[in-house]
Amino acid sequence: MSGVSSAVWVTLCALCGVCGGALGRALACRGPAPGEPPGESTFLALRVAGLAARSLRAGLTRGSARRAARHLRTLLGTAGLVVATGDRVLARDGTGMPADEVVLAEVRAAMECGRPRRARAAGGDRHGVVVPLTVEGRAVGALAAYDAQIGAALTRTAAEVGRWMSGQLELAELDASRRRTLEAEARALRAQISPHFVYNSLTTIASFVRTDPERARELLLDFADFIRYALRRAADFTSLADELSCVDRYLLLEQARFGDRLRFTVQVAPEVLRVDVPFLCLQPLVENAIKHGMPGEVRVVIRDAGPEAHIWVEDDGVGMDPEHLRAALAEESSGIGLSNVDLRMRHLYGPDYGLMVETAPGKGTRIRLRIPKSRPRAVPAH
């Protein structure tokens, strides 16, 4: 995955497993209440942890801390709980917590030493334990729990909850990094719009100004629509109908340039037109087909395949040798855009959704793209 190594994924998965297992052991050690069905306390603890995790996966913010604080206090069973960064209190829940300035002093001390610390609340009737929260080895805040007594068992449990929270914040940071990577790749894809295509399109339009002014006007409008779509501040997704409209304008401009040397057909199952697809996922494939298929025919075929839409972009041109194809998918060449689409598809849907390419010298090229009809949960809606 671009921007996130396999080692990081393995480390995070291991971290979540360790933290989750330790958290379960710490909470389960309290044992069931009299008459309680076996496993009920563990189930309730995991359910509450899941509710807290849902908020923490948004990162350490005032809103996420406030939503998670009640569930975190339920996990610990303490009278009061505070979540804070080094410079401000994000959330409070319960009673018996000291003033913000006292809490922040303890939080900063715990963040500096990097381990849980005992603390005494104002008035002496409450005691506390402050556990640092870390992301990639860097302290970003702390969890402070307050109760009448802070024994060794509660201290260990608070430390485990703090480790588990840190694991959730690590995943939140990974989600944010993943979104930034996708946005950067989308911007890079827009930047790949070839200056040669822009120059050639305008030159072609200019050639029709005197001989066929009406066609020149239509082509100019097509060019303006294509550029507007490609350079707009778009969301991660667009409808397949909009993506095909962009491809159609691109093909019309290229056909005006190449004339009879370029033929193209587009076959689409109407029921998939509303499917959400990654922005600018088809045009680079069509551009690649024209580049390697001239003179000849380019075919775009889109079919309904139950939970997925299947897309083929084919040409009957010169094809590509295996080394050229590997270079294109490894970003060792520029201007093709195949690697960008391949990486984005793998980021969004998983490793099984990369481009599938069939090609050989003199045999043309066929690229297959599978688009799940359900949008990935980790990507915000537009």
Tab-separated table of N, CA and C in Angstrom, residues 156-275:
chain	number	residue	atom	x	y	z
A	156	ARG	N	-3.604	-1.153	37.081
A	156	ARG	CA	-3.283	-2.026	35.944
A	156	ARG	C	-4.384	-1.936	34.881
A	157	THR	N	-5.658	-1.919	35.335
A	157	THR	CA	-6.755	-1.848	34.377
A	157	THR	C	-6.720	-0.533	33.608
A	158	ALA	N	-6.463	0.582	34.321
A	158	ALA	CA	-6.377	1.882	33.651
A	158	ALA	C	-5.240	1.896	32.640
A	159	ALA	N	-4.123	1.260	32.988
A	159	ALA	CA	-2.993	1.201	32.055
A	159	ALA	C	-3.372	0.415	30.801
A	160	GLU	N	-4.118	-0.696	30.978
A	160	GLU	CA	-4.526	-1.478	29.819
A	160	GLU	C	-5.532	-0.709	28.959
A	161	VAL	N	-6.469	-0.019	29.611
A	161	VAL	CA	-7.418	0.792	28.844
A	161	VAL	C	-6.669	1.884	28.083
A	162	GLY	N	-5.657	2.476	28.706
A	162	GLY	CA	-4.859	3.491	28.021
A	162	GLY	C	-4.134	2.921	26.813
A	163	ARG	N	-3.597	1.699	26.947
A	163	ARG	CA	-2.924	1.060	25.809
A	163	ARG	C	-3.924	0.776	24.695
A	164	TRP	N	-5.109	0.307	25.089
A	164	TRP	CA	-6.142	0.030	24.081
A	164	TRP	C	-6.566	1.316	23.372
A	165	MET	N	-6.748	2.413	24.132
A	165	MET	CA	-7.071	3.702	23.514
A	165	MET	C	-5.973	4.134	22.556
A	166	SER	N	-4.729	3.926	22.939
A	166	SER	CA	-3.620	4.297	22.058
A	166	SER	C	-3.679	3.513	20.758
A	167	GLY	N	-4.067	2.230	20.849
A	167	GLY	CA	-4.216	1.436	19.639
A	167	GLY	C	-5.302	1.989	18.729
A	168	GLN	N	-6.429	2.421	19.321
A	168	GLN	CA	-7.495	3.011	18.516
A	168	GLN	C	-7.046	4.319	17.873
A	169	LEU	N	-6.280	5.117	18.612
A	169	LEU	CA	-5.781	6.379	18.056
A	169	LEU	C	-4.755	6.130	16.964
A	170	GLU	N	-3.969	5.047	17.090
A	170	GLU	CA	-3.051	4.665	16.013
A	170	GLU	C	-3.840	4.372	14.740
A	171	LEU	N	-4.941	3.631	14.885
A	171	LEU	CA	-5.763	3.307	13.721
A	171	LEU	C	-6.416	4.561	13.144
A	172	ALA	N	-6.808	5.491	14.015
A	172	ALA	CA	-7.380	6.750	13.527
A	172	ALA	C	-6.352	7.518	12.714
A	173	GLU	N	-5.116	7.526	13.183
A	173	GLU	CA	-4.046	8.204	12.436
A	173	GLU	C	-3.796	7.509	11.106
A	174	LEU	N	-3.897	6.185	11.115
A	174	LEU	CA	-3.716	5.438	9.879
A	174	LEU	C	-4.838	5.755	8.893
A	175	ASP	N	-6.082	5.845	9.394
A	175	ASP	CA	-7.203	6.227	8.529
A	175	ASP	C	-6.971	7.600	7.908
A	176	ALA	N	-6.514	8.549	8.749
A	176	ALA	CA	-6.269	9.907	8.247
A	176	ALA	C	-5.153	9.899	7.202
A	177	SER	N	-4.093	9.109	7.471
A	177	SER	CA	-2.992	9.016	6.511
A	177	SER	C	-3.473	8.405	5.206
A	178	ARG	N	-4.354	7.413	5.311
A	178	ARG	CA	-4.890	6.769	4.123
A	178	ARG	C	-5.712	7.741	3.294
A	179	ARG	N	-6.538	8.551	3.973
A	179	ARG	CA	-7.327	9.541	3.236
A	179	ARG	C	-6.428	10.568	2.563
A	180	ARG	N	-5.365	11.000	3.274
A	180	ARG	CA	-4.444	11.969	2.673
A	180	ARG	C	-3.750	11.371	1.457
A	181	THR	N	-3.408	10.080	1.537
A	181	THR	CA	-2.763	9.421	0.406
A	181	THR	C	-3.684	9.376	-0.801
A	182	LEU	N	-4.957	9.034	-0.559
A	182	LEU	CA	-5.915	8.968	-1.658
A	182	LEU	C	-6.126	10.343	-2.281
A	183	GLU	N	-6.214	11.375	-1.435
A	183	GLU	CA	-6.393	12.724	-1.965
A	183	GLU	C	-5.178	13.151	-2.782
A	184	ALA	N	-3.979	12.808	-2.286
A	184	ALA	CA	-2.766	13.166	-3.029
A	184	ALA	C	-2.714	12.441	-4.367
A	185	GLU	N	-3.142	11.166	-4.365
A	185	GLU	CA	-3.132	10.419	-5.615
A	185	GLU	C	-4.146	10.974	-6.610
A	186	ALA	N	-5.307	11.433	-6.084
A	186	ALA	CA	-6.298	12.040	-6.978
A	186	ALA	C	-5.761	13.332	-7.581
A	187	ARG	N	-5.060	14.127	-6.751
A	187	ARG	CA	-4.464	15.360	-7.283
A	187	ARG	C	-3.389	15.029	-8.314
A	188	ALA	N	-2.604	13.995	-8.024
A	188	ALA	CA	-1.567	13.604	-8.984
A	188	ALA	C	-2.185	13.121	-10.288
A	189	LEU	N	-3.315	12.446	-10.185
A	189	LEU	CA	-3.971	11.967	-11.394
A	189	LEU	C	-4.441	13.132	-12.257
A	190	ARG	N	-4.995	14.165	-11.619
A	190	ARG	CA	-5.404	15.348	-12.389
A	190	ARG	C	-4.188	15.983	-13.068
A	191	ALA	N	-3.067	15.986	-12.332
A	191	ALA	CA	-1.857	16.599	-12.895
A	191	ALA	C	-1.321	15.807	-14.079
A	192	GLN	N	-1.743	14.527	-14.199
A	192	GLN	CA	-1.260	13.710	-15.307
A	192	GLN	C	-1.959	14.016	-16.623
A	193	ILE	N	-2.987	14.864	-16.606
A	193	ILE	CA	-3.629	15.229	-17.864
A	193	ILE	C	-2.550	15.825	-18.771
A	194	SER	N	-2.309	15.150	-19.831
A	194	SER	CA	-1.135	15.439	-20.653
A	194	SER	C	-1.197	16.836	-21.269
A	195	PRO	N	-0.138	17.618	-21.119
A	195	PRO	CA	-0.076	18.897	-21.841
A	195	PRO	C	-0.181	18.689	-23.351
A	196	HIS	N	0.305	17.533	-23.823
A	196	HIS	CA	0.198	17.236	-25.262
A	196	HIS	C	-1.260	17.082	-25.668
A	197	PHE	N	-2.076	16.462	-24.789
A	197	PHE	CA	-3.500	16.327	-25.093
A	197	PHE	C	-4.153	17.703	-25.184
A	198	VAL	N	-3.828	18.590	-24.235
A	198	VAL	CA	-4.397	19.938	-24.258
A	198	VAL	C	-3.977	20.660	-25.538
A	199	TYR	N	-2.690	20.606	-25.842
A	199	TYR	CA	-2.182	21.279	-27.051
A	199	TYR	C	-2.818	20.706	-28.315
A	200	ASN	N	-2.851	19.369	-28.392
A	200	ASN	CA	-3.403	18.734	-29.590
A	200	ASN	C	-4.892	19.007	-29.750
A	201	SER	N	-5.621	19.021	-28.645
A	201	SER	CA	-7.051	19.302	-28.716
A	201	SER	C	-7.311	20.713	-29.218
A	202	LEU	N	-6.585	21.681	-28.669
A	202	LEU	CA	-6.782	23.065	-29.098
A	202	LEU	C	-6.359	23.255	-30.559
A	203	THR	N	-5.278	22.565	-30.943
A	203	THR	CA	-4.851	22.657	-32.343
A	203	THR	C	-5.901	22.065	-33.269
A	204	THR	N	-6.485	20.931	-32.851
A	204	THR	CA	-7.535	20.306	-33.664
A	204	THR	C	-8.747	21.220	-33.786
A	205	ILE	N	-9.150	21.806	-32.665
A	205	ILE	CA	-10.296	22.724	-32.686
A	205	ILE	C	-10.012	23.906	-33.610
A	206	ALA	N	-8.789	24.437	-33.533
A	206	ALA	CA	-8.424	25.578	-34.374
A	206	ALA	C	-8.493	25.217	-35.854
A	207	SER	N	-8.179	23.973	-36.183
A	207	SER	CA	-8.193	23.564	-37.595
A	207	SER	C	-9.606	23.553	-38.184
A	208	PHE	N	-10.631	23.469	-37.334
A	208	PHE	CA	-12.012	23.451	-37.806
A	208	PHE	C	-12.672	24.837	-37.812
A	209	VAL	N	-11.983	25.826	-37.275
A	209	VAL	CA	-12.605	27.144	-37.130
A	209	VAL	C	-13.069	27.696	-38.470
A	210	ARG	N	-12.263	27.577	-39.528
A	210	ARG	CA	-12.643	28.112	-40.837
A	210	ARG	C	-13.450	27.118	-41.672
A	211	THR	N	-13.041	25.834	-41.609
A	211	THR	CA	-13.688	24.861	-42.488
A	211	THR	C	-15.037	24.382	-41.945
A	212	ASP	N	-15.178	24.285	-40.618
A	212	ASP	CA	-16.424	23.784	-40.020
A	212	ASP	C	-16.608	24.450	-38.657
A	213	PRO	N	-16.991	25.748	-38.658
A	213	PRO	CA	-17.078	26.486	-37.395
A	213	PRO	C	-18.047	25.871	-36.390
A	214	GLU	N	-19.124	25.233	-36.860
A	214	GLU	CA	-20.073	24.633	-35.932
A	214	GLU	C	-19.434	23.464	-35.171
A	215	ARG	N	-18.663	22.651	-35.892
A	215	ARG	CA	-17.986	21.547	-35.213
A	215	ARG	C	-16.904	22.066	-34.272
A	216	ALA	N	-16.226	23.139	-34.688
A	216	ALA	CA	-15.218	23.739	-33.812
A	216	ALA	C	-15.867	24.192	-32.506
A	217	ARG	N	-17.050	24.778	-32.602
A	217	ARG	CA	-17.766	25.228	-31.402
A	217	ARG	C	-18.126	24.046	-30.515
A	218	GLU	N	-18.625	22.952	-31.114
A	218	GLU	CA	-19.007	21.775	-30.333
A	218	GLU	C	-17.797	21.144	-29.647
A	219	LEU	N	-16.690	21.072	-30.386
A	219	LEU	CA	-15.484	20.497	-29.801
A	219	LEU	C	-14.937	21.364	-28.668
A	220	LEU	N	-15.046	22.662	-28.835
A	220	LEU	CA	-14.577	23.557	-27.786
A	220	LEU	C	-15.404	23.384	-26.511
A	221	LEU	N	-16.701	23.218	-26.677
A	221	LEU	CA	-17.566	22.964	-25.513
A	221	LEU	C	-17.229	21.616	-24.876
A	222	ASP	N	-16.967	20.599	-25.712
A	222	ASP	CA	-16.563	19.296	-25.174
A	222	ASP	C	-15.258	19.416	-24.391
A	223	PHE	N	-14.310	20.168	-24.945
A	223	PHE	CA	-13.024	20.360	-24.270
A	223	PHE	C	-13.219	21.078	-22.934
A	224	ALA	N	-14.044	22.119	-22.924
A	224	ALA	CA	-14.291	22.859	-21.689
A	224	ALA	C	-14.947	21.968	-20.641
A	225	ASP	N	-15.917	21.132	-21.055
A	225	ASP	CA	-16.584	20.233	-20.114
A	225	ASP	C	-15.612	19.198	-19.555
A	226	PHE	N	-14.751	18.669	-20.428
A	226	PHE	CA	-13.778	17.674	-19.968
A	226	PHE	C	-12.822	18.279	-18.938
A	227	ILE	N	-12.283	19.445	-19.235
A	227	ILE	CA	-11.338	20.096	-18.318
A	227	ILE	C	-12.025	20.465	-17.008
A	228	ARG	N	-13.254	20.959	-17.092
A	228	ARG	CA	-13.992	21.323	-15.877
A	228	ARG	C	-14.179	20.104	-14.980
A	229	TYR	N	-14.528	18.987	-15.581
A	229	TYR	CA	-14.736	17.764	-14.795
A	229	TYR	C	-13.414	17.261	-14.200
A	230	ALA	N	-12.369	17.231	-15.019
A	230	ALA	CA	-11.103	16.660	-14.578
A	230	ALA	C	-10.416	17.497	-13.510
A	231	LEU	N	-10.613	18.799	-13.535
A	231	LEU	CA	-9.911	19.689	-12.610
A	231	LEU	C	-10.779	20.191	-11.472
A	232	ARG	N	-12.016	19.736	-11.402
A	232	ARG	CA	-12.881	20.221	-10.329
A	232	ARG	C	-12.386	19.689	-8.992
A	233	ARG	N	-12.814	20.379	-7.929
A	233	ARG	CA	-12.482	19.895	-6.586
A	233	ARG	C	-13.492	18.804	-6.244
A	234	ALA	N	-13.160	17.596	-6.617
A	234	ALA	CA	-14.140	16.518	-6.550
A	234	ALA	C	-13.978	15.715	-5.274
A	235	ALA	N	-15.038	14.985	-4.937
A	235	ALA	CA	-14.959	14.017	-3.865
A	235	ALA	C	-14.221	12.783	-4.374
A	236	ASP	N	-14.023	11.809	-3.485
A	236	ASP	CA	-13.343	10.595	-3.896
A	236	ASP	C	-14.143	9.818	-4.933
A	237	PHE	N	-15.461	9.996	-4.911
A	237	PHE	CA	-16.322	9.208	-5.778
A	237	PHE	C	-17.198	10.098	-6.639
A	238	THR	N	-17.621	9.509	-7.751
A	238	THR	CA	-18.598	10.135	-8.623
A	238	THR	C	-19.451	9.007	-9.196
A	239	SER	N	-20.519	9.354	-9.866
A	239	SER	CA	-21.341	8.295	-10.448
A	239	SER	C	-20.694	7.771	-11.722
A	240	LEU	N	-21.006	6.526	-12.049
A	240	LEU	CA	-20.485	5.950	-13.285
A	240	LEU	C	-20.989	6.721	-14.502
A	241	ALA	N	-22.216	7.260	-14.413
A	241	ALA	CA	-22.759	8.054	-15.526
A	241	ALA	C	-21.900	9.284	-15.772
A	242	ASP	N	-21.484	9.984	-14.696
A	242	ASP	CA	-20.640	11.172	-14.858
A	242	ASP	C	-19.263	10.793	-15.394
A	243	GLU	N	-18.725	9.686	-14.902
A	243	GLU	CA	-17.407	9.254	-15.373
A	243	GLU	C	-17.452	8.915	-16.861
A	244	LEU	N	-18.536	8.277	-17.292
A	244	LEU	CA	-18.678	7.946	-18.708
A	244	LEU	C	-18.865	9.193	-19.563
A	245	SER	N	-19.531	10.191	-19.022
A	245	SER	CA	-19.686	11.444	-19.757
A	245	SER	C	-18.326	12.086	-20.013
A	246	CYS	N	-17.450	12.039	-19.009
A	246	CYS	CA	-16.084	12.549	-19.181
A	246	CYS	C	-15.340	11.751	-20.252
A	247	VAL	N	-15.462	10.419	-20.200
A	247	VAL	CA	-14.798	9.565	-21.187
A	247	VAL	C	-15.325	9.852	-22.586
A	248	ASP	N	-16.638	10.060	-22.707
A	248	ASP	CA	-17.241	10.328	-24.006
A	248	ASP	C	-16.667	11.604	-24.627
A	249	ARG	N	-16.525	12.656	-23.831
A	249	ARG	CA	-15.958	13.911	-24.352
A	249	ARG	C	-14.497	13.721	-24.756
A	250	TYR	N	-13.774	12.954	-23.940
A	250	TYR	CA	-12.378	12.685	-24.269
A	250	TYR	C	-12.269	11.947	-25.607
A	251	LEU	N	-13.120	10.953	-25.818
A	251	LEU	CA	-13.084	10.186	-27.058
A	251	LEU	C	-13.467	11.045	-28.274
A	252	LEU	N	-14.447	11.931	-28.096
A	252	LEU	CA	-14.840	12.800	-29.202
A	252	LEU	C	-13.692	13.723	-29.612
A	253	LEU	N	-12.968	14.232	-28.638
A	253	LEU	CA	-11.831	15.103	-28.941
A	253	LEU	C	-10.715	14.327	-29.652
A	254	GLU	N	-10.458	13.113	-29.175
A	254	GLU	CA	-9.408	12.316	-29.804
A	254	GLU	C	-9.823	11.858	-31.205
A	255	GLN	N	-11.101	11.550	-31.392
A	255	GLN	CA	-11.554	11.150	-32.723
A	255	GLN	C	-11.469	12.314	-33.708
A	256	ALA	N	-11.757	13.526	-33.229
A	256	ALA	CA	-11.615	14.693	-34.096
A	256	ALA	C	-10.164	14.867	-34.529
A	257	ARG	N	-9.270	14.498	-33.666
A	257	ARG	CA	-7.844	14.630	-33.991
A	257	ARG	C	-7.383	13.525	-34.946
A	258	PHE	N	-7.775	12.266	-34.676
A	258	PHE	CA	-7.258	11.138	-35.449
A	258	PHE	C	-8.137	10.754	-36.640
A	259	GLY	N	-9.375	11.233	-36.654
A	259	GLY	CA	-10.250	10.906	-37.775
A	259	GLY	C	-10.592	9.430	-37.824
A	260	ASP	N	-10.576	8.857	-39.033
A	260	ASP	CA	-10.975	7.465	-39.220
A	260	ASP	C	-9.985	6.463	-38.628
A	261	ARG	N	-8.831	6.934	-38.230
A	261	ARG	CA	-7.861	6.001	-37.648
A	261	ARG	C	-8.299	5.512	-36.269
A	262	LEU	N	-9.204	6.256	-35.635
A	262	LEU	CA	-9.689	5.859	-34.316
A	262	LEU	C	-11.175	5.530	-34.397
A	263	ARG	N	-11.508	4.327	-33.975
A	263	ARG	CA	-12.905	3.920	-33.852
A	263	ARG	C	-13.142	3.525	-32.398
A	264	PHE	N	-14.311	3.800	-31.896
A	264	PHE	CA	-14.588	3.404	-30.520
A	264	PHE	C	-16.056	3.041	-30.357
A	265	THR	N	-16.302	2.134	-29.418
A	265	THR	CA	-17.662	1.753	-29.044
A	265	THR	C	-17.746	1.715	-27.526
A	266	VAL	N	-18.899	2.074	-27.008
A	266	VAL	CA	-19.148	2.052	-25.562
A	266	VAL	C	-20.451	1.296	-25.337
A	267	GLN	N	-20.386	0.209	-24.584
A	267	GLN	CA	-21.558	-0.594	-24.256
A	267	GLN	C	-21.725	-0.615	-22.736
A	268	VAL	N	-22.877	-0.136	-22.260
A	268	VAL	CA	-23.095	0.011	-20.821
A	268	VAL	C	-24.434	-0.586	-20.438
A	269	ALA	N	-24.451	-1.385	-19.383
A	269	ALA	CA	-25.710	-1.871	-18.820
A	269	ALA	C	-26.357	-0.720	-18.050
A	270	PRO	N	-27.561	-0.310	-18.400
A	270	PRO	CA	-28.179	0.876	-17.776
A	270	PRO	C	-28.283	0.781	-16.261
A	271	GLU	N	-28.433	-0.426	-15.733
A	271	GLU	CA	-28.659	-0.563	-14.293
A	271	GLU	C	-27.438	-0.214	-13.443
A	272	VAL	N	-26.259	-0.040	-14.054
A	272	VAL	CA	-25.068	0.291	-13.267
A	272	VAL	C	-24.692	1.770	-13.362
A	273	LEU	N	-25.449	2.562	-14.070
A	273	LEU	CA	-25.080	3.960	-14.280
A	273	LEU	C	-25.027	4.753	-12.983
A	274	ARG	N	-25.796	4.347	-11.979
A	274	ARG	CA	-25.800	5.069	-10.711
A	274	ARG	C	-24.757	4.568	-9.716
A	275	VAL	N	-24.010	3.563	-10.082
A	275	VAL	CA	-22.992	3.026	-9.177
A	275	VAL	C	-21.906	4.069	-8.946
